[in-house]
């Protein structure tokens, strides 16, 4: 399998380090707008770099991406950029007759009149609108194949297939006890993406109502995370699982809640109140005259790069799916989860826990596609595939998952 990896940031670099240890990969082209960053990701692989090469590529330039896919004979495009670039990359893969995979879906837009009650443009709507074209082309677009979304969706399908006869609710719950020494505020993942998902109206699914929205940070609850992380307050956040899971898994309610903490929420609210979460450009003075710049990009530039925080970070991150329903007529409640300890991921891969946990899942999925254990065409989420091969291979990668009976 020949892969074009677009994006050599923290997650993209972790992808290269994981994929370099697997034999299914014939060649991976590492592409980034900053050629030096792509080259550094390849150089860091040392003696394992022979199946990797680096190129400069603008992810917003659909035609250039198509040309690279075609000229370098890539079978699949793996998108490791932020969600702004989903649609040009998605379209370029279709143009080139290649398969496509991402870890976050096309962007949403709030409802113009009732943003905290009704959905406007939902996450992934632009991609699913092209589903027929992908089917006709006989190609696969596997969307939302990171950790959340991604592994969390695999857990949902596994619960439906093997653990429950009837599902009342599926709730993805994400929490951590990570700390970063020397910083008062240092998000462990892209602040651009974090702002997008946390300040947009969260989406909830109910079978008798469909998809609807609430206010940001709604429905707080304390969830007890496993392996010593403990209780963390979680709140509703906009996330792809709520849009994906109901398409393939029968459940009466689906939610996503993230353990952010009061301080993190307060800082996000302040950014919003100051207009610093905006993506549309504003004019600011520059050394050579006025410059147009996005406030959110300024915030990102002022914060440390999450990929560089591993040496200062301690603790664990947990991604998981809580499921409530019945089995053989009896009530059942479980939490399927995946924990990564930062000390382990730094020692084994040189990548901090959050980006490594995100990166391992698309590599597992690529290997399943290369083996033929997963196959399909059209625009599909992780729930559309059998879950057991994925969970078994994830364990083979040295990163096992867990299941906790809640009652």
mmCIF file of C-alpha atoms in Angstrom:
data_model
loop_
_atom_site.group_PDB
_atom_site.id
_atom_site.type_symbol
_atom_site.label_atom_id
_atom_site.label_comp_id
_atom_site.label_asym_id
_atom_site.label_seq_id
_atom_site.Cartn_x
_atom_site.Cartn_y
_atom_site.Cartn_z
ATOM 1 C CA UNK A 1 0.000 0.000 0.000
ATOM 2 C CA UNK A 2 1.263 3.450 -1.005
ATOM 3 C CA UNK A 3 -0.030 6.257 1.229
ATOM 4 C CA UNK A 4 -0.008 10.038 0.869
ATOM 5 C CA UNK A 5 0.007 11.428 4.410
ATOM 6 C CA UNK A 6 -0.989 15.090 4.372
ATOM 7 C CA UNK A 7 0.087 16.905 7.525
ATOM 8 C CA UNK A 8 3.359 16.416 9.419
ATOM 9 C CA UNK A 9 2.322 17.944 12.727
ATOM 10 C CA UNK A 10 2.076 16.009 15.965
ATOM 11 C CA UNK A 11 -0.441 13.442 14.768
ATOM 12 C CA UNK A 12 1.118 13.068 11.317
ATOM 13 C CA UNK A 13 4.581 12.565 12.786
ATOM 14 C CA UNK A 14 3.204 9.952 15.206
ATOM 15 C CA UNK A 15 1.582 8.187 12.233
ATOM 16 C CA UNK A 16 4.984 7.846 10.559
ATOM 17 C CA UNK A 17 6.577 6.412 13.713
ATOM 18 C CA UNK A 18 3.836 3.825 14.119
ATOM 19 C CA UNK A 19 3.593 2.903 10.431
ATOM 20 C CA UNK A 20 7.374 2.503 10.095
ATOM 21 C CA UNK A 21 7.165 -0.583 12.317
ATOM 22 C CA UNK A 22 4.533 -2.324 10.177
ATOM 23 C CA UNK A 23 5.233 -4.381 7.085
ATOM 24 C CA UNK A 24 1.979 -3.656 5.212
ATOM 25 C CA UNK A 25 3.254 -0.241 4.127
ATOM 26 C CA UNK A 26 5.045 -0.147 0.767
ATOM 27 C CA UNK A 27 5.716 3.598 0.808
ATOM 28 C CA UNK A 28 4.443 6.685 2.610
ATOM 29 C CA UNK A 29 4.786 10.169 1.122
ATOM 30 C CA UNK A 30 4.800 12.696 3.962
ATOM 31 C CA UNK A 31 3.441 16.022 2.742
ATOM 32 C CA UNK A 32 3.224 19.358 4.528
ATOM 33 C CA UNK A 33 3.029 23.044 3.613
ATOM 34 C CA UNK A 34 6.312 23.370 5.528
ATOM 35 C CA UNK A 35 8.723 21.062 3.676
ATOM 36 C CA UNK A 36 11.214 21.176 6.561
ATOM 37 C CA UNK A 37 8.606 19.757 8.898
ATOM 38 C CA UNK A 38 7.851 16.878 6.528
ATOM 39 C CA UNK A 39 11.563 16.213 6.085
ATOM 40 C CA UNK A 40 12.104 16.234 9.848
ATOM 41 C CA UNK A 41 9.329 13.651 10.328
ATOM 42 C CA UNK A 42 11.047 11.347 7.817
ATOM 43 C CA UNK A 43 14.569 11.951 9.125
ATOM 44 C CA UNK A 44 13.464 11.085 12.673
ATOM 45 C CA UNK A 45 12.705 7.532 11.517
ATOM 46 C CA UNK A 46 16.406 6.810 11.106
ATOM 47 C CA UNK A 47 17.059 3.369 9.654
ATOM 48 C CA UNK A 48 13.300 2.886 9.140
ATOM 49 C CA UNK A 49 13.050 5.865 6.762
ATOM 50 C CA UNK A 50 13.695 3.942 3.528
ATOM 51 C CA UNK A 51 9.955 3.544 2.811
ATOM 52 C CA UNK A 52 9.223 7.266 3.409
ATOM 53 C CA UNK A 53 9.751 10.453 1.438
ATOM 54 C CA UNK A 54 8.876 14.121 1.989
ATOM 55 C CA UNK A 55 7.225 16.666 -0.295
ATOM 56 C CA UNK A 56 5.879 20.180 0.053
ATOM 57 C CA UNK A 57 2.119 20.390 -0.527
ATOM 58 C CA UNK A 58 -0.597 22.972 0.046
ATOM 59 C CA UNK A 59 -3.577 21.046 1.458
ATOM 60 C CA UNK A 60 -5.970 23.728 0.217
ATOM 61 C CA UNK A 61 -4.882 23.248 -3.424
ATOM 62 C CA UNK A 62 -7.112 20.423 -4.656
ATOM 63 C CA UNK A 63 -5.473 20.154 -8.047
ATOM 64 C CA UNK A 64 -1.948 19.984 -6.634
ATOM 65 C CA UNK A 65 -2.996 17.244 -4.220
ATOM 66 C CA UNK A 66 -4.612 15.283 -7.065
ATOM 67 C CA UNK A 67 -1.444 15.612 -9.103
ATOM 68 C CA UNK A 68 0.769 14.304 -6.281
ATOM 69 C CA UNK A 69 -1.575 11.361 -5.680
ATOM 70 C CA UNK A 70 -1.449 10.467 -9.364
ATOM 71 C CA UNK A 71 2.237 11.068 -10.052
ATOM 72 C CA UNK A 72 3.403 9.216 -6.940
ATOM 73 C CA UNK A 73 0.910 6.380 -7.471
ATOM 74 C CA UNK A 74 -0.629 6.584 -4.024
ATOM 75 C CA UNK A 75 -3.478 4.198 -3.184
ATOM 76 C CA UNK A 76 -4.905 6.223 -0.316
ATOM 77 C CA UNK A 77 -4.761 9.755 1.091
ATOM 78 C CA UNK A 78 -4.545 9.969 4.887
ATOM 79 C CA UNK A 79 -5.602 13.416 6.059
ATOM 80 C CA UNK A 80 -3.778 14.530 9.229
ATOM 81 C CA UNK A 81 -4.548 18.239 8.857
ATOM 82 C CA UNK A 82 -7.140 20.285 10.713
ATOM 83 C CA UNK A 83 -10.763 20.178 9.490
ATOM 84 C CA UNK A 84 -10.439 23.298 7.322
ATOM 85 C CA UNK A 85 -8.734 21.168 4.690
ATOM 86 C CA UNK A 86 -11.090 18.182 4.673
ATOM 87 C CA UNK A 87 -13.019 19.110 1.542
ATOM 88 C CA UNK A 88 -10.133 19.942 -0.835
ATOM 89 C CA UNK A 89 -8.327 16.760 0.238
ATOM 90 C CA UNK A 90 -11.510 14.686 0.067
ATOM 91 C CA UNK A 91 -12.195 16.018 -3.418
ATOM 92 C CA UNK A 92 -8.619 15.508 -4.596
ATOM 93 C CA UNK A 93 -8.689 11.839 -3.598
ATOM 94 C CA UNK A 94 -11.922 11.346 -5.531
ATOM 95 C CA UNK A 95 -10.451 13.139 -8.558
ATOM 96 C CA UNK A 96 -7.364 10.912 -8.474
ATOM 97 C CA UNK A 97 -9.271 7.662 -8.026
ATOM 98 C CA UNK A 98 -7.652 7.045 -4.641
ATOM 99 C CA UNK A 99 -9.169 5.986 -1.346
ATOM 100 C CA UNK A 100 -9.393 8.522 1.464
ATOM 101 C CA UNK A 101 -9.206 8.512 5.262
ATOM 102 C CA UNK A 102 -9.488 11.280 7.836
ATOM 103 C CA UNK A 103 -9.695 11.705 11.603
ATOM 104 C CA UNK A 104 -12.109 14.646 11.611
ATOM 105 C CA UNK A 105 -14.929 15.435 9.211
ATOM 106 C CA UNK A 106 -16.052 18.447 7.197
ATOM 107 C CA UNK A 107 -16.990 21.484 9.254
ATOM 108 C CA UNK A 108 -20.406 22.384 10.592
ATOM 109 C CA UNK A 109 -22.237 25.709 10.553
ATOM 110 C CA UNK A 110 -24.757 26.708 13.256
ATOM 111 C CA UNK A 111 -28.430 27.144 12.447
ATOM 112 C CA UNK A 112 -29.008 30.801 11.559
ATOM 113 C CA UNK A 113 -32.068 31.286 13.784
ATOM 114 C CA UNK A 114 -31.962 28.583 16.492
ATOM 115 C CA UNK A 115 -28.316 27.569 16.967
ATOM 116 C CA UNK A 116 -28.910 25.932 20.360
ATOM 117 C CA UNK A 117 -31.974 23.971 19.315
ATOM 118 C CA UNK A 118 -31.673 23.028 15.646
ATOM 119 C CA UNK A 119 -28.789 21.753 13.538
ATOM 120 C CA UNK A 120 -27.584 23.858 10.648
ATOM 121 C CA UNK A 121 -24.924 22.221 8.496
ATOM 122 C CA UNK A 122 -23.800 19.155 10.443
ATOM 123 C CA UNK A 123 -20.303 17.732 10.717
ATOM 124 C CA UNK A 124 -19.702 15.557 7.670
ATOM 125 C CA UNK A 125 -22.722 16.788 5.700
ATOM 126 C CA UNK A 126 -20.537 17.972 2.823
ATOM 127 C CA UNK A 127 -18.830 14.588 2.633
ATOM 128 C CA UNK A 128 -21.993 12.494 2.806
ATOM 129 C CA UNK A 129 -23.503 14.682 0.071
ATOM 130 C CA UNK A 130 -20.921 13.113 -2.280
ATOM 131 C CA UNK A 131 -21.538 9.540 -1.146
ATOM 132 C CA UNK A 132 -23.069 8.471 -4.463
ATOM 133 C CA UNK A 133 -20.063 9.727 -6.428
ATOM 134 C CA UNK A 134 -17.703 7.705 -4.235
ATOM 135 C CA UNK A 135 -19.862 4.595 -4.662
ATOM 136 C CA UNK A 136 -19.984 5.045 -8.440
ATOM 137 C CA UNK A 137 -16.209 5.468 -8.529
ATOM 138 C CA UNK A 138 -15.812 2.238 -6.547
ATOM 139 C CA UNK A 139 -13.599 4.007 -4.000
ATOM 140 C CA UNK A 140 -13.704 4.193 -0.209
ATOM 141 C CA UNK A 141 -13.762 7.318 1.934
ATOM 142 C CA UNK A 142 -13.354 6.157 5.536
ATOM 143 C CA UNK A 143 -14.234 9.211 7.600
ATOM 144 C CA UNK A 144 -13.687 9.900 11.296
ATOM 145 C CA UNK A 145 -11.028 7.206 11.797
ATOM 146 C CA UNK A 146 -8.964 8.642 14.645
ATOM 147 C CA UNK A 147 -9.535 7.879 18.294
ATOM 148 C CA UNK A 148 -12.612 10.087 18.846
ATOM 149 C CA UNK A 149 -14.138 9.755 16.342
ATOM 150 C CA UNK A 150 -12.728 6.407 15.288
ATOM 151 C CA UNK A 151 -11.950 3.911 18.022
ATOM 152 C CA UNK A 152 -14.953 5.185 19.989
ATOM 153 C CA UNK A 153 -17.177 4.313 17.001
ATOM 154 C CA UNK A 154 -15.586 0.852 16.731
ATOM 155 C CA UNK A 155 -16.458 0.354 20.404
ATOM 156 C CA UNK A 156 -20.083 1.322 19.679
ATOM 157 C CA UNK A 157 -20.343 -1.236 16.884
ATOM 158 C CA UNK A 158 -18.675 -3.906 19.039
ATOM 159 C CA UNK A 159 -21.167 -3.265 21.852
ATOM 160 C CA UNK A 160 -24.094 -3.567 19.444
ATOM 161 C CA UNK A 161 -22.723 -6.743 17.853
ATOM 162 C CA UNK A 162 -21.514 -8.645 20.890
ATOM 163 C CA UNK A 163 -22.601 -7.106 24.193
ATOM 164 C CA UNK A 164 -26.219 -5.888 23.907
ATOM 165 C CA UNK A 165 -29.559 -6.989 22.516
ATOM 166 C CA UNK A 166 -31.066 -3.507 22.896
ATOM 167 C CA UNK A 167 -29.241 -0.189 23.384
ATOM 168 C CA UNK A 168 -30.808 2.710 25.235
ATOM 169 C CA UNK A 169 -27.881 5.117 25.095
ATOM 170 C CA UNK A 170 -24.355 5.368 23.719
ATOM 171 C CA UNK A 171 -22.232 8.093 25.255
ATOM 172 C CA UNK A 172 -18.640 8.744 24.245
ATOM 173 C CA UNK A 173 -16.737 9.963 27.303
ATOM 174 C CA UNK A 174 -13.224 11.420 27.133
ATOM 175 C CA UNK A 175 -11.135 12.328 30.170
ATOM 176 C CA UNK A 176 -7.542 12.588 31.338
ATOM 177 C CA UNK A 177 -5.293 13.481 34.261
ATOM 178 C CA UNK A 178 -2.566 14.988 32.080
ATOM 179 C CA UNK A 179 -0.552 17.944 33.334
ATOM 180 C CA UNK A 180 2.062 20.039 31.506
ATOM 181 C CA UNK A 181 4.870 21.429 33.650
ATOM 182 C CA UNK A 182 5.751 25.080 33.158
ATOM 183 C CA UNK A 183 2.527 26.201 31.458
ATOM 184 C CA UNK A 184 -0.679 27.642 32.874
ATOM 185 C CA UNK A 185 -2.491 26.889 29.620
ATOM 186 C CA UNK A 186 -1.110 24.355 27.151
ATOM 187 C CA UNK A 187 -3.723 22.292 25.290
ATOM 188 C CA UNK A 188 -2.525 18.790 24.455
ATOM 189 C CA UNK A 189 -4.236 18.880 21.047
ATOM 190 C CA UNK A 190 -4.669 21.442 18.262
ATOM 191 C CA UNK A 191 -6.229 24.578 19.776
ATOM 192 C CA UNK A 192 -7.774 25.373 16.382
ATOM 193 C CA UNK A 193 -9.726 22.115 16.458
ATOM 194 C CA UNK A 194 -10.415 22.365 20.196
ATOM 195 C CA UNK A 195 -12.016 25.792 19.800
ATOM 196 C CA UNK A 196 -14.083 24.554 16.865
ATOM 197 C CA UNK A 197 -15.562 21.557 18.656
ATOM 198 C CA UNK A 198 -15.959 23.117 22.095
ATOM 199 C CA UNK A 199 -17.560 26.451 21.167
ATOM 200 C CA UNK A 200 -19.900 25.171 18.451
ATOM 201 C CA UNK A 201 -23.368 24.045 19.558
ATOM 202 C CA UNK A 202 -23.086 20.407 20.712
ATOM 203 C CA UNK A 203 -25.222 17.893 18.818
ATOM 204 C CA UNK A 204 -27.325 15.217 20.530
ATOM 205 C CA UNK A 205 -29.164 12.365 18.812
ATOM 206 C CA UNK A 206 -32.470 10.911 19.997
ATOM 207 C CA UNK A 207 -34.226 8.272 17.931
ATOM 208 C CA UNK A 208 -37.673 9.860 18.202
ATOM 209 C CA UNK A 209 -36.356 13.384 17.577
ATOM 210 C CA UNK A 210 -33.312 13.026 15.330
ATOM 211 C CA UNK A 211 -30.324 15.342 15.680
ATOM 212 C CA UNK A 212 -30.656 18.556 17.673
ATOM 213 C CA UNK A 213 -28.352 20.999 19.447
ATOM 214 C CA UNK A 214 -27.840 22.407 22.935
ATOM 215 C CA UNK A 215 -25.769 25.251 24.365
ATOM 216 C CA UNK A 216 -21.988 24.713 24.654
ATOM 217 C CA UNK A 217 -20.851 22.869 27.797
ATOM 218 C CA UNK A 218 -24.378 21.647 28.577
ATOM 219 C CA UNK A 219 -25.509 18.653 30.674
ATOM 220 C CA UNK A 220 -22.462 18.426 32.981
ATOM 221 C CA UNK A 221 -21.872 15.079 34.669
ATOM 222 C CA UNK A 222 -19.067 13.520 36.672
ATOM 223 C CA UNK A 223 -17.695 10.372 35.014
ATOM 224 C CA UNK A 224 -15.308 8.026 36.801
ATOM 225 C CA UNK A 225 -12.505 7.140 34.381
ATOM 226 C CA UNK A 226 -10.555 3.883 34.760
ATOM 227 C CA UNK A 227 -6.939 2.998 35.536
ATOM 228 C CA UNK A 228 -6.517 5.595 38.259
ATOM 229 C CA UNK A 229 -7.647 8.696 36.355
ATOM 230 C CA UNK A 230 -10.753 8.933 38.503
ATOM 231 C CA UNK A 231 -13.776 11.266 38.444
ATOM 232 C CA UNK A 232 -13.768 14.102 35.889
ATOM 233 C CA UNK A 233 -16.597 16.497 35.087
ATOM 234 C CA UNK A 234 -17.641 16.090 31.442
ATOM 235 C CA UNK A 235 -19.841 18.334 29.290
ATOM 236 C CA UNK A 236 -21.520 18.125 25.892
ATOM 237 C CA UNK A 237 -19.230 18.994 22.991
ATOM 238 C CA UNK A 238 -19.844 18.894 19.244
ATOM 239 C CA UNK A 239 -18.268 15.709 17.884
ATOM 240 C CA UNK A 240 -18.502 13.422 14.895
ATOM 241 C CA UNK A 241 -19.561 10.281 16.777
ATOM 242 C CA UNK A 242 -23.032 11.698 17.375
ATOM 243 C CA UNK A 243 -23.407 12.150 13.604
ATOM 244 C CA UNK A 244 -21.843 8.798 12.684
ATOM 245 C CA UNK A 245 -23.025 6.207 15.196
ATOM 246 C CA UNK A 246 -26.783 6.499 14.483
ATOM 247 C CA UNK A 247 -26.175 5.785 10.789
ATOM 248 C CA UNK A 248 -25.035 2.210 11.529
ATOM 249 C CA UNK A 249 -25.880 1.408 15.165
ATOM 250 C CA UNK A 250 -29.399 1.235 16.585
ATOM 251 C CA UNK A 251 -29.511 3.295 19.799
ATOM 252 C CA UNK A 252 -32.204 5.514 21.262
ATOM 253 C CA UNK A 253 -29.766 8.252 22.336
ATOM 254 C CA UNK A 254 -26.170 9.210 21.422
ATOM 255 C CA UNK A 255 -24.025 11.881 23.109
ATOM 256 C CA UNK A 256 -20.419 13.012 23.331
ATOM 257 C CA UNK A 257 -18.998 14.519 26.519
ATOM 258 C CA UNK A 258 -15.498 15.785 27.097
ATOM 259 C CA UNK A 259 -13.707 16.289 30.416
ATOM 260 C CA UNK A 260 -12.525 19.872 30.047
ATOM 261 C CA UNK A 261 -12.437 21.269 33.593
ATOM 262 C CA UNK A 262 -13.665 24.644 34.848
ATOM 263 C CA UNK A 263 -10.427 26.513 34.085
ATOM 264 C CA UNK A 264 -10.248 25.272 30.483
ATOM 265 C CA UNK A 265 -13.912 26.118 29.887
ATOM 266 C CA UNK A 266 -13.412 29.605 31.353
ATOM 267 C CA UNK A 267 -10.496 30.283 29.006
ATOM 268 C CA UNK A 268 -12.483 29.105 25.978
ATOM 269 C CA UNK A 269 -15.383 31.355 26.982
ATOM 270 C CA UNK A 270 -12.990 34.296 27.306
ATOM 271 C CA UNK A 271 -11.575 33.655 23.834
ATOM 272 C CA UNK A 272 -15.134 33.653 22.497
ATOM 273 C CA UNK A 273 -16.105 36.851 24.334
ATOM 274 C CA UNK A 274 -13.035 38.610 22.899
ATOM 275 C CA UNK A 275 -13.718 37.334 19.388
ATOM 276 C CA UNK A 276 -10.446 35.420 19.352
ATOM 277 C CA UNK A 277 -12.180 32.213 18.288
ATOM 278 C CA UNK A 278 -13.101 33.756 14.915
ATOM 279 C CA UNK A 279 -11.712 32.251 11.731
ATOM 280 C CA UNK A 280 -12.513 35.159 9.392
ATOM 281 C CA UNK A 281 -9.515 37.448 8.923
ATOM 282 C CA UNK A 282 -9.123 40.848 10.567
ATOM 283 C CA UNK A 283 -6.668 43.610 9.610
ATOM 284 C CA UNK A 284 -3.751 44.293 11.948
ATOM 285 C CA UNK A 285 -0.678 46.506 11.565
ATOM 286 C CA UNK A 286 2.458 44.868 10.186
ATOM 287 C CA UNK A 287 6.074 45.898 9.608
ATOM 288 C CA UNK A 288 5.366 46.222 5.880
ATOM 289 C CA UNK A 289 1.833 47.537 6.178
ATOM 290 C CA UNK A 290 -1.584 46.107 7.144
ATOM 291 C CA UNK A 291 -1.843 42.315 7.382
ATOM 292 C CA UNK A 292 -4.964 40.135 7.215
ATOM 293 C CA UNK A 293 -4.929 37.410 9.864
ATOM 294 C CA UNK A 294 -7.390 35.025 11.515
ATOM 295 C CA UNK A 295 -7.731 35.619 15.290
ATOM 296 C CA UNK A 296 -7.896 31.865 15.887
ATOM 297 C CA UNK A 297 -4.629 31.378 14.020
ATOM 298 C CA UNK A 298 -3.062 34.044 16.260
ATOM 299 C CA UNK A 299 -4.186 32.150 19.366
ATOM 300 C CA UNK A 300 -2.687 28.961 17.928
ATOM 301 C CA UNK A 301 0.598 30.732 17.150
ATOM 302 C CA UNK A 302 0.830 32.090 20.712
ATOM 303 C CA UNK A 303 0.423 28.677 22.344
ATOM 304 C CA UNK A 304 3.032 25.900 22.444
ATOM 305 C CA UNK A 305 2.891 23.289 19.685
ATOM 306 C CA UNK A 306 1.140 20.276 21.301
ATOM 307 C CA UNK A 307 3.595 17.897 19.632
ATOM 308 C CA UNK A 308 6.464 19.466 21.609
ATOM 309 C CA UNK A 309 4.913 19.045 25.056
ATOM 310 C CA UNK A 310 5.625 15.356 25.622
ATOM 311 C CA UNK A 311 8.759 15.871 27.742
ATOM 312 C CA UNK A 312 6.827 18.203 30.076
ATOM 313 C CA UNK A 313 3.666 16.113 30.220
ATOM 314 C CA UNK A 314 2.698 13.519 32.803
ATOM 315 C CA UNK A 315 -0.423 11.414 33.227
ATOM 316 C CA UNK A 316 -2.828 9.426 31.105
ATOM 317 C CA UNK A 317 -5.529 10.071 28.564
ATOM 318 C CA UNK A 318 -8.644 7.924 28.224
ATOM 319 C CA UNK A 319 -11.000 7.638 25.255
ATOM 320 C CA UNK A 320 -14.035 5.430 25.566
ATOM 321 C CA UNK A 321 -17.651 4.602 24.887
ATOM 322 C CA UNK A 322 -20.242 4.101 27.617
ATOM 323 C CA UNK A 323 -23.199 1.959 26.598
ATOM 324 C CA UNK A 324 -26.449 1.322 28.470
ATOM 325 C CA UNK A 325 -29.107 -1.224 27.470
ATOM 326 C CA UNK A 326 -30.139 -4.827 28.005
ATOM 327 C CA UNK A 327 -28.668 -8.268 27.392
ATOM 328 C CA UNK A 328 -30.812 -11.396 27.619
ATOM 329 C CA UNK A 329 -33.557 -9.312 29.215
ATOM 330 C CA UNK A 330 -31.326 -7.966 32.014
ATOM 331 C CA UNK A 331 -30.056 -4.379 32.354
ATOM 332 C CA UNK A 332 -26.434 -3.884 31.389
ATOM 333 C CA UNK A 333 -24.070 -0.924 31.398
ATOM 334 C CA UNK A 334 -20.448 -1.004 30.220
ATOM 335 C CA UNK A 335 -17.575 1.325 29.433
ATOM 336 C CA UNK A 336 -15.211 0.281 26.632
ATOM 337 C CA UNK A 337 -12.024 2.286 26.808
ATOM 338 C CA UNK A 338 -8.451 2.863 25.679
ATOM 339 C CA UNK A 339 -5.883 4.459 27.990
ATOM 340 C CA UNK A 340 -2.456 5.725 26.943
ATOM 341 C CA UNK A 341 0.145 6.741 29.501
ATOM 342 C CA UNK A 342 2.326 9.629 28.345
ATOM 343 C CA UNK A 343 5.469 8.129 29.864
ATOM 344 C CA UNK A 344 4.921 4.959 27.788
ATOM 345 C CA UNK A 345 4.168 6.718 24.479
ATOM 346 C CA UNK A 346 7.158 9.025 24.876
ATOM 347 C CA UNK A 347 9.481 6.137 25.757
ATOM 348 C CA UNK A 348 8.247 3.841 22.994
ATOM 349 C CA UNK A 349 7.552 6.318 20.172
ATOM 350 C CA UNK A 350 8.719 9.782 21.190
ATOM 351 C CA UNK A 351 5.157 11.087 20.812
ATOM 352 C CA UNK A 352 2.973 12.533 23.560
ATOM 353 C CA UNK A 353 -0.035 10.484 24.602
ATOM 354 C CA UNK A 354 -2.891 12.443 23.007
ATOM 355 C CA UNK A 355 -1.393 12.643 19.518
ATOM 356 C CA UNK A 356 -0.141 9.040 19.672
ATOM 357 C CA UNK A 357 -3.580 7.774 20.700
ATOM 358 C CA UNK A 358 -5.116 9.637 17.777
ATOM 359 C CA UNK A 359 -2.479 8.430 15.296
ATOM 360 C CA UNK A 360 -2.465 4.705 16.032
ATOM 361 C CA UNK A 361 -6.047 4.141 14.901
ATOM 362 C CA UNK A 362 -5.782 5.240 11.247
ATOM 363 C CA UNK A 363 -2.636 3.131 10.926
ATOM 364 C CA UNK A 364 -4.511 0.085 12.244
ATOM 365 C CA UNK A 365 -7.324 0.838 9.778
ATOM 366 C CA UNK A 366 -4.863 1.179 6.876
ATOM 367 C CA UNK A 367 -3.395 -2.204 7.711
ATOM 368 C CA UNK A 368 -6.854 -3.807 7.820
ATOM 369 C CA UNK A 369 -7.615 -2.340 4.382
ATOM 370 C CA UNK A 370 -4.268 -3.527 3.024
ATOM 371 C CA UNK A 371 -4.955 -7.041 4.325
ATOM 372 C CA UNK A 372 -8.503 -7.060 2.958
ATOM 373 C CA UNK A 373 -9.955 -7.575 6.457
ATOM 374 C CA UNK A 374 -11.874 -4.328 5.928
ATOM 375 C CA UNK A 375 -13.255 -3.294 2.557
ATOM 376 C CA UNK A 376 -16.020 -1.128 1.190
ATOM 377 C CA UNK A 377 -16.919 1.704 -1.115
ATOM 378 C CA UNK A 378 -18.693 4.985 -0.641
ATOM 379 C CA UNK A 379 -18.463 7.323 2.348
ATOM 380 C CA UNK A 380 -18.360 5.113 5.435
ATOM 381 C CA UNK A 381 -17.693 5.578 9.138
ATOM 382 C CA UNK A 382 -15.806 3.119 11.362
ATOM 383 C CA UNK A 383 -19.141 1.614 12.473
ATOM 384 C CA UNK A 384 -19.685 0.206 8.972
ATOM 385 C CA UNK A 385 -16.933 -2.390 9.451
ATOM 386 C CA UNK A 386 -16.604 -5.482 11.665
ATOM 387 C CA UNK A 387 -15.065 -4.327 14.954
ATOM 388 C CA UNK A 388 -13.276 -7.456 16.153
ATOM 389 C CA UNK A 389 -10.420 -7.383 13.567
ATOM 390 C CA UNK A 390 -9.702 -3.777 14.520
ATOM 391 C CA UNK A 391 -9.677 -4.400 18.276
ATOM 392 C CA UNK A 392 -7.505 -7.491 17.904
ATOM 393 C CA UNK A 393 -4.976 -5.661 15.737
ATOM 394 C CA UNK A 394 -4.894 -2.664 18.093
ATOM 395 C CA UNK A 395 -3.896 -5.069 20.853
ATOM 396 C CA UNK A 396 -1.228 -6.564 18.554
ATOM 397 C CA UNK A 397 0.189 -3.039 18.188
ATOM 398 C CA UNK A 398 0.942 -3.180 21.929
ATOM 399 C CA UNK A 399 -1.893 -0.917 23.020
ATOM 400 C CA UNK A 400 -4.746 -3.023 24.469
ATOM 401 C CA UNK A 401 -8.253 -1.798 25.178
ATOM 402 C CA UNK A 402 -10.453 -2.463 28.198
ATOM 403 C CA UNK A 403 -14.041 -3.178 29.175
ATOM 404 C CA UNK A 404 -15.533 -2.233 32.542
ATOM 405 C CA UNK A 405 -18.919 -3.465 33.698
ATOM 406 C CA UNK A 406 -20.701 -0.528 35.271
ATOM 407 C CA UNK A 407 -23.364 -2.626 36.991
#
